[in-house]
PDB file of C-alpha atoms in Angstrom:
ATOM      1  CA  MET A   1     121.297  93.741  48.033  1.00  0.00           C
ATOM      2  CA  ALA A   2     118.642  94.376  50.658  1.00  0.00           C
ATOM      3  CA  LYS A   3     119.079  97.354  52.878  1.00  0.00           C
ATOM      4  CA  LEU A   4     119.712  96.839  56.511  1.00  0.00           C
ATOM      5  CA  TYR A   5     117.270  98.856  58.563  1.00  0.00           C
ATOM      6  CA  SER A   6     118.392  97.793  61.961  1.00  0.00           C
ATOM      7  CA  ALA A   7     120.471 100.337  63.817  1.00  0.00           C
ATOM      8  CA  SER A   8     124.049  99.470  64.310  1.00  0.00           C
ATOM      9  CA  PRO A   9     124.672  98.510  67.926  1.00  0.00           C
ATOM     10  CA  GLU A  10     126.093 101.224  70.085  1.00  0.00           C
ATOM     11  CA  LYS A  11     129.738 100.907  70.730  1.00  0.00           C
ATOM     12  CA  VAL A  12     130.217  99.433  74.170  1.00  0.00           C
ATOM     13  CA  THR A  13     133.020 101.145  75.951  1.00  0.00           C
ATOM     14  CA  LYS A  14     134.731  99.193  78.662  1.00  0.00           C
ATOM     15  CA  MET A  15     134.741 100.978  81.956  1.00  0.00           C
ATOM     16  CA  THR A  16     138.279 101.502  83.018  1.00  0.00           C
ATOM     17  CA  PRO A  17     139.981 104.055  85.208  1.00  0.00           C
ATOM     18  CA  LYS A  18     141.925 106.921  83.648  1.00  0.00           C
ATOM     19  CA  LYS A  19     145.432 106.343  82.438  1.00  0.00           C
ATOM     20  CA  GLU A  20     146.619 108.992  84.895  1.00  0.00           C
ATOM     21  CA  THR A  21     145.294 106.941  87.797  1.00  0.00           C
ATOM     22  CA  ILE A  22     147.104 103.819  86.638  1.00  0.00           C
ATOM     23  CA  ASP A  23     150.298 105.789  86.054  1.00  0.00           C
ATOM     24  CA  PHE A  24     150.026 107.309  89.501  1.00  0.00           C
ATOM     25  CA  LEU A  25     149.669 103.866  91.058  1.00  0.00           C
ATOM     26  CA  LEU A  26     152.640 102.463  89.176  1.00  0.00           C
ATOM     27  CA  ASN A  27     154.777 105.465  90.128  1.00  0.00           C
ATOM     28  CA  TYR A  28     153.607 105.245  93.715  1.00  0.00           C
ATOM     29  CA  SER A  29     154.579 101.610  93.776  1.00  0.00           C
ATOM     30  CA  LYS A  30     158.026 102.390  92.391  1.00  0.00           C
ATOM     31  CA  ALA A  31     158.559 105.185  94.905  1.00  0.00           C
ATOM     32  CA  LEU A  32     157.348 103.325  97.964  1.00  0.00           C
ATOM     33  CA  LYS A  33     159.961 101.538  99.979  1.00  0.00           C
ATOM     34  CA  VAL A  34     159.256  99.563 103.091  1.00  0.00           C
ATOM     35  CA  GLU A  35     162.142  98.865 105.402  1.00  0.00           C
ATOM     36  CA  THR A  36     161.778  96.656 108.442  1.00  0.00           C
ATOM     37  CA  TYR A  37     163.761  97.537 111.515  1.00  0.00           C
ATOM     38  CA  ASN A  38     163.308  95.542 114.719  1.00  0.00           C
ATOM     39  CA  LYS A  39     160.201  93.950 113.256  1.00  0.00           C
ATOM     40  CA  MET A  40     158.721  97.398 112.681  1.00  0.00           C
ATOM     41  CA  PRO A  41     157.965  98.329 109.083  1.00  0.00           C
ATOM     42  CA  PHE A  42     158.900 101.843 107.997  1.00  0.00           C
ATOM     43  CA  GLU A  43     157.542 103.297 104.805  1.00  0.00           C
ATOM     44  CA  SER A  44     159.347 105.892 102.791  1.00  0.00           C
ATOM     45  CA  ILE A  45     158.360 107.479  99.529  1.00  0.00           C
ATOM     46  CA  LEU A  46     161.396 108.271  97.439  1.00  0.00           C
ATOM     47  CA  ASN A  47     160.215 110.491  94.689  1.00  0.00           C
TER      48      ASN A  47
ATOM     49  CA  MET B   1     154.793  86.089  76.694  1.00  0.00           C
ATOM     50  CA  GLU B   2     155.430  84.229  79.876  1.00  0.00           C
ATOM     51  CA  HIS B   3     154.115  87.173  81.910  1.00  0.00           C
ATOM     52  CA  ILE B   4     150.856  87.356  79.958  1.00  0.00           C
ATOM     53  CA  GLU B   5     150.209  83.700  80.654  1.00  0.00           C
ATOM     54  CA  ALA B   6     151.377  83.919  84.246  1.00  0.00           C
ATOM     55  CA  ASN B   7     148.710  83.562  86.880  1.00  0.00           C
ATOM     56  CA  ASP B   8     148.000  86.090  89.607  1.00  0.00           C
ATOM     57  CA  ALA B   9     149.839  84.190  92.305  1.00  0.00           C
ATOM     58  CA  PHE B  10     153.001  84.141  90.207  1.00  0.00           C
ATOM     59  CA  LEU B  11     152.699  87.847  89.414  1.00  0.00           C
ATOM     60  CA  VAL B  12     152.101  88.749  93.051  1.00  0.00           C
ATOM     61  CA  LYS B  13     155.183  86.828  94.108  1.00  0.00           C
ATOM     62  CA  SER B  14     157.208  88.381  91.363  1.00  0.00           C
ATOM     63  CA  TYR B  15     155.999  91.849  92.415  1.00  0.00           C
ATOM     64  CA  ILE B  16     156.903  91.208  96.032  1.00  0.00           C
ATOM     65  CA  ASP B  17     160.348  90.162  94.803  1.00  0.00           C
ATOM     66  CA  GLY B  18     160.748  93.562  93.213  1.00  0.00           C
ATOM     67  CA  ASN B  19     159.413  93.235  89.685  1.00  0.00           C
ATOM     68  CA  GLU B  20     157.331  96.375  89.195  1.00  0.00           C
ATOM     69  CA  GLN B  21     156.177  95.218  85.777  1.00  0.00           C
ATOM     70  CA  SER B  22     154.097  92.504  87.436  1.00  0.00           C
ATOM     71  CA  LEU B  23     151.948  95.082  89.183  1.00  0.00           C
ATOM     72  CA  SER B  24     151.268  96.770  85.893  1.00  0.00           C
ATOM     73  CA  ILE B  25     150.090  93.454  84.437  1.00  0.00           C
ATOM     74  CA  LEU B  26     147.909  92.757  87.458  1.00  0.00           C
ATOM     75  CA  ILE B  27     146.296  96.182  87.295  1.00  0.00           C
ATOM     76  CA  ASN B  28     145.705  95.938  83.576  1.00  0.00           C
ATOM     77  CA  ARG B  29     144.250  92.494  83.939  1.00  0.00           C
ATOM     78  CA  HIS B  30     141.748  93.369  86.651  1.00  0.00           C
ATOM     79  CA  GLN B  31     141.135  97.094  86.299  1.00  0.00           C
ATOM     80  CA  HIS B  32     137.922  96.669  84.350  1.00  0.00           C
ATOM     81  CA  ARG B  33     136.252  94.349  86.854  1.00  0.00           C
ATOM     82  CA  ILE B  34     137.330  96.320  89.884  1.00  0.00           C
ATOM     83  CA  TYR B  35     136.494  99.706  88.419  1.00  0.00           C
ATOM     84  CA  SER B  36     133.058  98.571  87.173  1.00  0.00           C
ATOM     85  CA  PHE B  37     132.328  97.026  90.549  1.00  0.00           C
ATOM     86  CA  ILE B  38     133.093 100.310  92.318  1.00  0.00           C
ATOM     87  CA  PHE B  39     131.195 102.352  89.745  1.00  0.00           C
ATOM     88  CA  SER B  40     128.154 100.078  90.051  1.00  0.00           C
ATOM     89  CA  LYS B  41     127.972 101.064  93.710  1.00  0.00           C
ATOM     90  CA  VAL B  42     128.803 104.771  93.681  1.00  0.00           C
ATOM     91  CA  PHE B  43     127.572 105.864  90.223  1.00  0.00           C
ATOM     92  CA  ASP B  44     130.096 108.638  90.039  1.00  0.00           C
ATOM     93  CA  LYS B  45     133.151 108.444  87.829  1.00  0.00           C
ATOM     94  CA  ASP B  46     135.333 110.689  89.975  1.00  0.00           C
ATOM     95  CA  VAL B  47     134.458 108.901  93.199  1.00  0.00           C
ATOM     96  CA  ALA B  48     134.977 105.535  91.519  1.00  0.00           C
ATOM     97  CA  GLU B  49     138.361 106.742  90.316  1.00  0.00           C
ATOM     98  CA  ASP B  50     139.314 107.814  93.851  1.00  0.00           C
ATOM     99  CA  ILE B  51     138.212 104.551  95.404  1.00  0.00           C
ATOM    100  CA  PHE B  52     140.006 102.561  92.697  1.00  0.00           C
ATOM    101  CA  GLN B  53     143.179 104.469  93.479  1.00  0.00           C
ATOM    102  CA  ASP B  54     142.814 104.007  97.234  1.00  0.00           C
ATOM    103  CA  THR B  55     142.164 100.312  96.725  1.00  0.00           C
ATOM    104  CA  PHE B  56     145.431  99.801  94.874  1.00  0.00           C
ATOM    105  CA  ILE B  57     147.360 102.008  97.283  1.00  0.00           C
ATOM    106  CA  LYS B  58     146.213  99.635  99.990  1.00  0.00           C
ATOM    107  CA  VAL B  59     147.119  96.635  97.838  1.00  0.00           C
ATOM    108  CA  ILE B  60     150.587  98.011  97.127  1.00  0.00           C
ATOM    109  CA  ARG B  61     151.269  98.825 100.786  1.00  0.00           C
ATOM    110  CA  THR B  62     150.103  95.431 101.976  1.00  0.00           C
ATOM    111  CA  LEU B  63     152.169  93.587  99.378  1.00  0.00           C
ATOM    112  CA  LYS B  64     155.283  95.650 100.063  1.00  0.00           C
ATOM    113  CA  ARG B  65     154.946  95.117 103.797  1.00  0.00           C
ATOM    114  CA  GLY B  66     154.828  91.396 103.155  1.00  0.00           C
ATOM    115  CA  LYS B  67     151.456  91.113 104.860  1.00  0.00           C
ATOM    116  CA  TYR B  68     149.688  89.460 101.939  1.00  0.00           C
ATOM    117  CA  ASN B  69     148.779  85.862 102.491  1.00  0.00           C
ATOM    118  CA  GLU B  70     148.852  84.028  99.184  1.00  0.00           C
ATOM    119  CA  GLU B  71     145.924  81.703  98.841  1.00  0.00           C
ATOM    120  CA  GLY B  72     145.408  82.073  95.153  1.00  0.00           C
ATOM    121  CA  LYS B  73     142.666  84.625  95.705  1.00  0.00           C
ATOM    122  CA  PHE B  74     144.195  87.869  94.570  1.00  0.00           C
ATOM    123  CA  LEU B  75     141.133  89.273  92.791  1.00  0.00           C
ATOM    124  CA  PRO B  76     138.617  88.428  95.557  1.00  0.00           C
ATOM    125  CA  TRP B  77     141.000  90.041  98.031  1.00  0.00           C
ATOM    126  CA  VAL B  78     141.240  93.246  95.993  1.00  0.00           C
ATOM    127  CA  MET B  79     137.475  93.240  95.492  1.00  0.00           C
ATOM    128  CA  ARG B  80     137.004  92.979  99.249  1.00  0.00           C
ATOM    129  CA  ILE B  81     139.254  95.986  99.811  1.00  0.00           C
ATOM    130  CA  ALA B  82     137.294  97.926  97.193  1.00  0.00           C
ATOM    131  CA  HIS B  83     134.034  96.859  98.812  1.00  0.00           C
ATOM    132  CA  ASN B  84     135.195  98.052 102.230  1.00  0.00           C
ATOM    133  CA  LEU B  85     136.327 101.379 100.810  1.00  0.00           C
ATOM    134  CA  VAL B  86     132.936 101.830  99.120  1.00  0.00           C
ATOM    135  CA  ILE B  87     131.288 101.284 102.501  1.00  0.00           C
ATOM    136  CA  ASP B  88     133.691 103.783 104.091  1.00  0.00           C
ATOM    137  CA  HIS B  89     132.774 106.272 101.387  1.00  0.00           C
ATOM    138  CA  PHE B  90     129.061 105.985 102.124  1.00  0.00           C
ATOM    139  CA  ARG B  91     129.636 106.188 105.863  1.00  0.00           C
ATOM    140  CA  LYS B  92     131.660 109.356 105.426  1.00  0.00           C
ATOM    141  CA  ASN B  93     128.958 110.869 103.232  1.00  0.00           C
ATOM    142  CA  LYS B  94     126.306 110.037 105.782  1.00  0.00           C
ATOM    143  CA  ARG B  95     128.189 111.933 108.439  1.00  0.00           C
ATOM    144  CA  MET B  96     128.839 114.839 106.142  1.00  0.00           C
ATOM    145  CA  PRO B  97     126.030 115.033 103.565  1.00  0.00           C
ATOM    146  CA  LYS B  98     127.209 116.422 100.304  1.00  0.00           C
ATOM    147  CA  PHE B  99     125.590 119.534  98.908  1.00  0.00           C
ATOM    148  CA  GLU B 100     124.486 118.380  95.506  1.00  0.00           C
ATOM    149  CA  ASN B 101     125.038 121.018  92.938  1.00  0.00           C
ATOM    150  CA  SER B 102     123.346 120.040  89.747  1.00  0.00           C
ATOM    151  CA  GLY B 103     123.276 123.518  88.267  1.00  0.00           C
ATOM    152  CA  ASP B 104     119.908 124.633  89.595  1.00  0.00           C
ATOM    153  CA  PHE B 105     119.688 125.777  93.144  1.00  0.00           C
ATOM    154  CA  ASN B 106     117.257 123.671  95.079  1.00  0.00           C
ATOM    155  CA  ILE B 107     116.151 125.245  98.331  1.00  0.00           C
ATOM    156  CA  PHE B 108     114.993 121.884  99.703  1.00  0.00           C
ATOM    157  CA  SER B 109     118.532 120.552  99.667  1.00  0.00           C
ATOM    158  CA  VAL B 110     119.368 123.006 102.451  1.00  0.00           C
ATOM    159  CA  LEU B 111     115.997 123.208 104.176  1.00  0.00           C
ATOM    160  CA  SER B 112     114.168 120.208 105.430  1.00  0.00           C
ATOM    161  CA  ASP B 113     110.718 119.860 106.900  1.00  0.00           C
ATOM    162  CA  SER B 114     111.376 118.891 110.476  1.00  0.00           C
ATOM    163  CA  GLY B 115     107.654 118.726 111.335  1.00  0.00           C
ATOM    164  CA  LEU B 116     105.941 115.410 111.708  1.00  0.00           C
ATOM    165  CA  ASN B 117     103.852 114.095 108.891  1.00  0.00           C
ATOM    166  CA  ALA B 118     100.203 113.179 109.427  1.00  0.00           C
ATOM    167  CA  GLU B 119     100.914 109.530 110.274  1.00  0.00           C
ATOM    168  CA  LYS B 120     103.657 110.347 112.744  1.00  0.00           C
ATOM    169  CA  GLN B 121     101.472 113.022 114.341  1.00  0.00           C
ATOM    170  CA  ILE B 122      98.698 110.441 114.896  1.00  0.00           C
ATOM    171  CA  ILE B 123     101.180 107.978 116.400  1.00  0.00           C
ATOM    172  CA  LYS B 124     102.564 110.706 118.638  1.00  0.00           C
ATOM    173  CA  ASP B 125      99.048 111.597 119.860  1.00  0.00           C
ATOM    174  CA  GLN B 126      98.298 107.933 120.544  1.00  0.00           C
ATOM    175  CA  ILE B 127     101.510 107.500 122.525  1.00  0.00           C
ATOM    176  CA  GLU B 128     100.766 110.608 124.563  1.00  0.00           C
ATOM    177  CA  ASN B 129      97.275 109.336 125.327  1.00  0.00           C
ATOM    178  CA  ASP B 130      98.643 105.911 126.306  1.00  0.00           C
ATOM    179  CA  VAL B 131     101.141 107.518 128.653  1.00  0.00           C
ATOM    180  CA  LYS B 132      98.379 109.626 130.252  1.00  0.00           C
ATOM    181  CA  GLU B 133      96.465 106.440 130.993  1.00  0.00           C
ATOM    182  CA  LEU B 134      99.539 104.566 132.235  1.00  0.00           C
ATOM    183  CA  ILE B 135     100.627 107.152 134.756  1.00  0.00           C
ATOM    184  CA  LYS B 136      97.280 106.686 136.537  1.00  0.00           C
ATOM    185  CA  GLU B 137      98.670 103.386 137.792  1.00  0.00           C
ATOM    186  CA  LEU B 138     101.439 105.163 139.705  1.00  0.00           C
ATOM    187  CA  PRO B 139     101.192 105.739 143.465  1.00  0.00           C
ATOM    188  CA  GLU B 140      99.514 109.053 144.278  1.00  0.00           C
ATOM    189  CA  ASP B 141     102.618 110.887 145.584  1.00  0.00           C
ATOM    190  CA  GLN B 142     104.705 109.913 142.551  1.00  0.00           C
ATOM    191  CA  LEU B 143     101.920 110.776 140.145  1.00  0.00           C
ATOM    192  CA  GLU B 144     101.559 114.192 141.705  1.00  0.00           C
ATOM    193  CA  VAL B 145     105.256 115.029 141.276  1.00  0.00           C
ATOM    194  CA  LEU B 146     105.378 113.654 137.736  1.00  0.00           C
ATOM    195  CA  VAL B 147     102.327 115.653 136.618  1.00  0.00           C
ATOM    196  CA  MET B 148     103.685 118.849 138.092  1.00  0.00           C
ATOM    197  CA  ARG B 149     107.115 118.345 136.563  1.00  0.00           C
ATOM    198  CA  ILE B 150     106.204 117.086 133.096  1.00  0.00           C
ATOM    199  CA  TYR B 151     102.752 118.466 132.352  1.00  0.00           C
ATOM    200  CA  LYS B 152     102.836 121.648 134.380  1.00  0.00           C
ATOM    201  CA  ASN B 153     106.532 122.272 133.763  1.00  0.00           C
ATOM    202  CA  MET B 154     107.181 123.258 137.363  1.00  0.00           C
ATOM    203  CA  SER B 155     110.653 123.290 138.890  1.00  0.00           C
ATOM    204  CA  PHE B 156     111.482 120.868 141.701  1.00  0.00           C
ATOM    205  CA  LYS B 157     111.719 123.854 144.034  1.00  0.00           C
ATOM    206  CA  GLU B 158     108.145 124.834 143.212  1.00  0.00           C
ATOM    207  CA  ILE B 159     107.009 121.216 143.505  1.00  0.00           C
ATOM    208  CA  SER B 160     108.607 120.859 146.927  1.00  0.00           C
ATOM    209  CA  GLU B 161     106.901 124.097 148.084  1.00  0.00           C
ATOM    210  CA  ARG B 162     103.512 123.010 146.712  1.00  0.00           C
ATOM    211  CA  THR B 163     103.600 119.497 148.146  1.00  0.00           C
ATOM    212  CA  GLY B 164     105.309 120.385 151.387  1.00  0.00           C
ATOM    213  CA  VAL B 165     108.212 117.947 151.010  1.00  0.00           C
ATOM    214  CA  SER B 166     111.930 118.612 150.563  1.00  0.00           C
ATOM    215  CA  ILE B 167     113.453 118.995 147.098  1.00  0.00           C
ATOM    216  CA  ASN B 168     115.310 115.714 147.570  1.00  0.00           C
ATOM    217  CA  THR B 169     112.084 113.878 148.328  1.00  0.00           C
ATOM    218  CA  ALA B 170     110.469 115.395 145.231  1.00  0.00           C
ATOM    219  CA  LEU B 171     113.468 114.323 143.144  1.00  0.00           C
ATOM    220  CA  GLY B 172     113.285 110.830 144.626  1.00  0.00           C
ATOM    221  CA  ARG B 173     109.571 110.566 143.863  1.00  0.00           C
ATOM    222  CA  MET B 174     110.180 111.667 140.309  1.00  0.00           C
ATOM    223  CA  ARG B 175     112.871 109.034 139.962  1.00  0.00           C
ATOM    224  CA  TYR B 176     110.641 106.280 141.320  1.00  0.00           C
ATOM    225  CA  ALA B 177     107.772 107.536 139.171  1.00  0.00           C
ATOM    226  CA  LEU B 178     109.886 107.005 136.048  1.00  0.00           C
ATOM    227  CA  ILE B 179     111.164 103.615 137.239  1.00  0.00           C
ATOM    228  CA  ASN B 180     107.639 102.472 138.000  1.00  0.00           C
ATOM    229  CA  LEU B 181     106.334 103.863 134.727  1.00  0.00           C
ATOM    230  CA  ARG B 182     108.879 101.739 132.881  1.00  0.00           C
ATOM    231  CA  LYS B 183     107.686  98.715 134.855  1.00  0.00           C
ATOM    232  CA  VAL B 184     104.068  99.483 133.943  1.00  0.00           C
ATOM    233  CA  ILE B 185     105.041  99.790 130.277  1.00  0.00           C
ATOM    234  CA  ASP B 186     106.821  96.425 130.474  1.00  0.00           C
ATOM    235  CA  LYS B 187     103.859  94.858 132.223  1.00  0.00           C
ATOM    236  CA  HIS B 188     101.530  95.930 129.426  1.00  0.00           C
ATOM    237  CA  ASN B 189     104.051  94.932 126.787  1.00  0.00           C
ATOM    238  CA  LEU B 190     103.888  98.289 125.090  1.00  0.00           C
ATOM    239  CA  VAL B 191     106.250  99.836 122.605  1.00  0.00           C
ATOM    240  CA  LEU B 192     106.020 103.563 122.964  1.00  0.00           C
ATOM    241  CA  THR B 193     108.278 104.770 120.221  1.00  0.00           C
ATOM    242  CA  ASN B 194     107.461 106.723 117.165  1.00  0.00           C
TER     243      ASN B 194
END
């Protein structure tokens, strides 16, 4: 069988943020609570 | 399986209703596009990471406050937030230039040549010559005060003593000299900026 002389294509890595960043966002979302009192929103982070 | 097939609008609604899993799906679905968009503008992984995080913090807060207006454009909305934060990032950096530390110390990153280059020097000389010609059109008394103040760097007290008028009159003549000079510049349609 003939040899292949062409270089194998470089592996293309998808650009994605770090797992830590995603985890932080998901945890932030779980911790964040918004309560509305007299039409005013109040945010609290319950960690 | 239903969640994987679900569209953004459905996931957003489900998230607002309290299903945290929906946010995870939304982030996973769009993270690549949003992150690459930010990176393509800032070319720095850490900064891109920060802006990505800030973007979703804003998304989460807006959704939880019930301020999001569903029009079936979740991704364009998030992209717009990211875009605005990228602009904010560059604005902030402009105000506070970052000291780039690439290993080698580069003296020119701290020192800059504040002198004019050859072209700007020529333009400056031309402007100064133009102004010298223009002030000749001013009335004699105003011209006298202006020359003493600007070219001879005399104080108004000295000018008033030399010309025999009060300080207030000298100040008034200077003021009218400048007003009239502006009028002359307008009349000749000149742009005297470097």
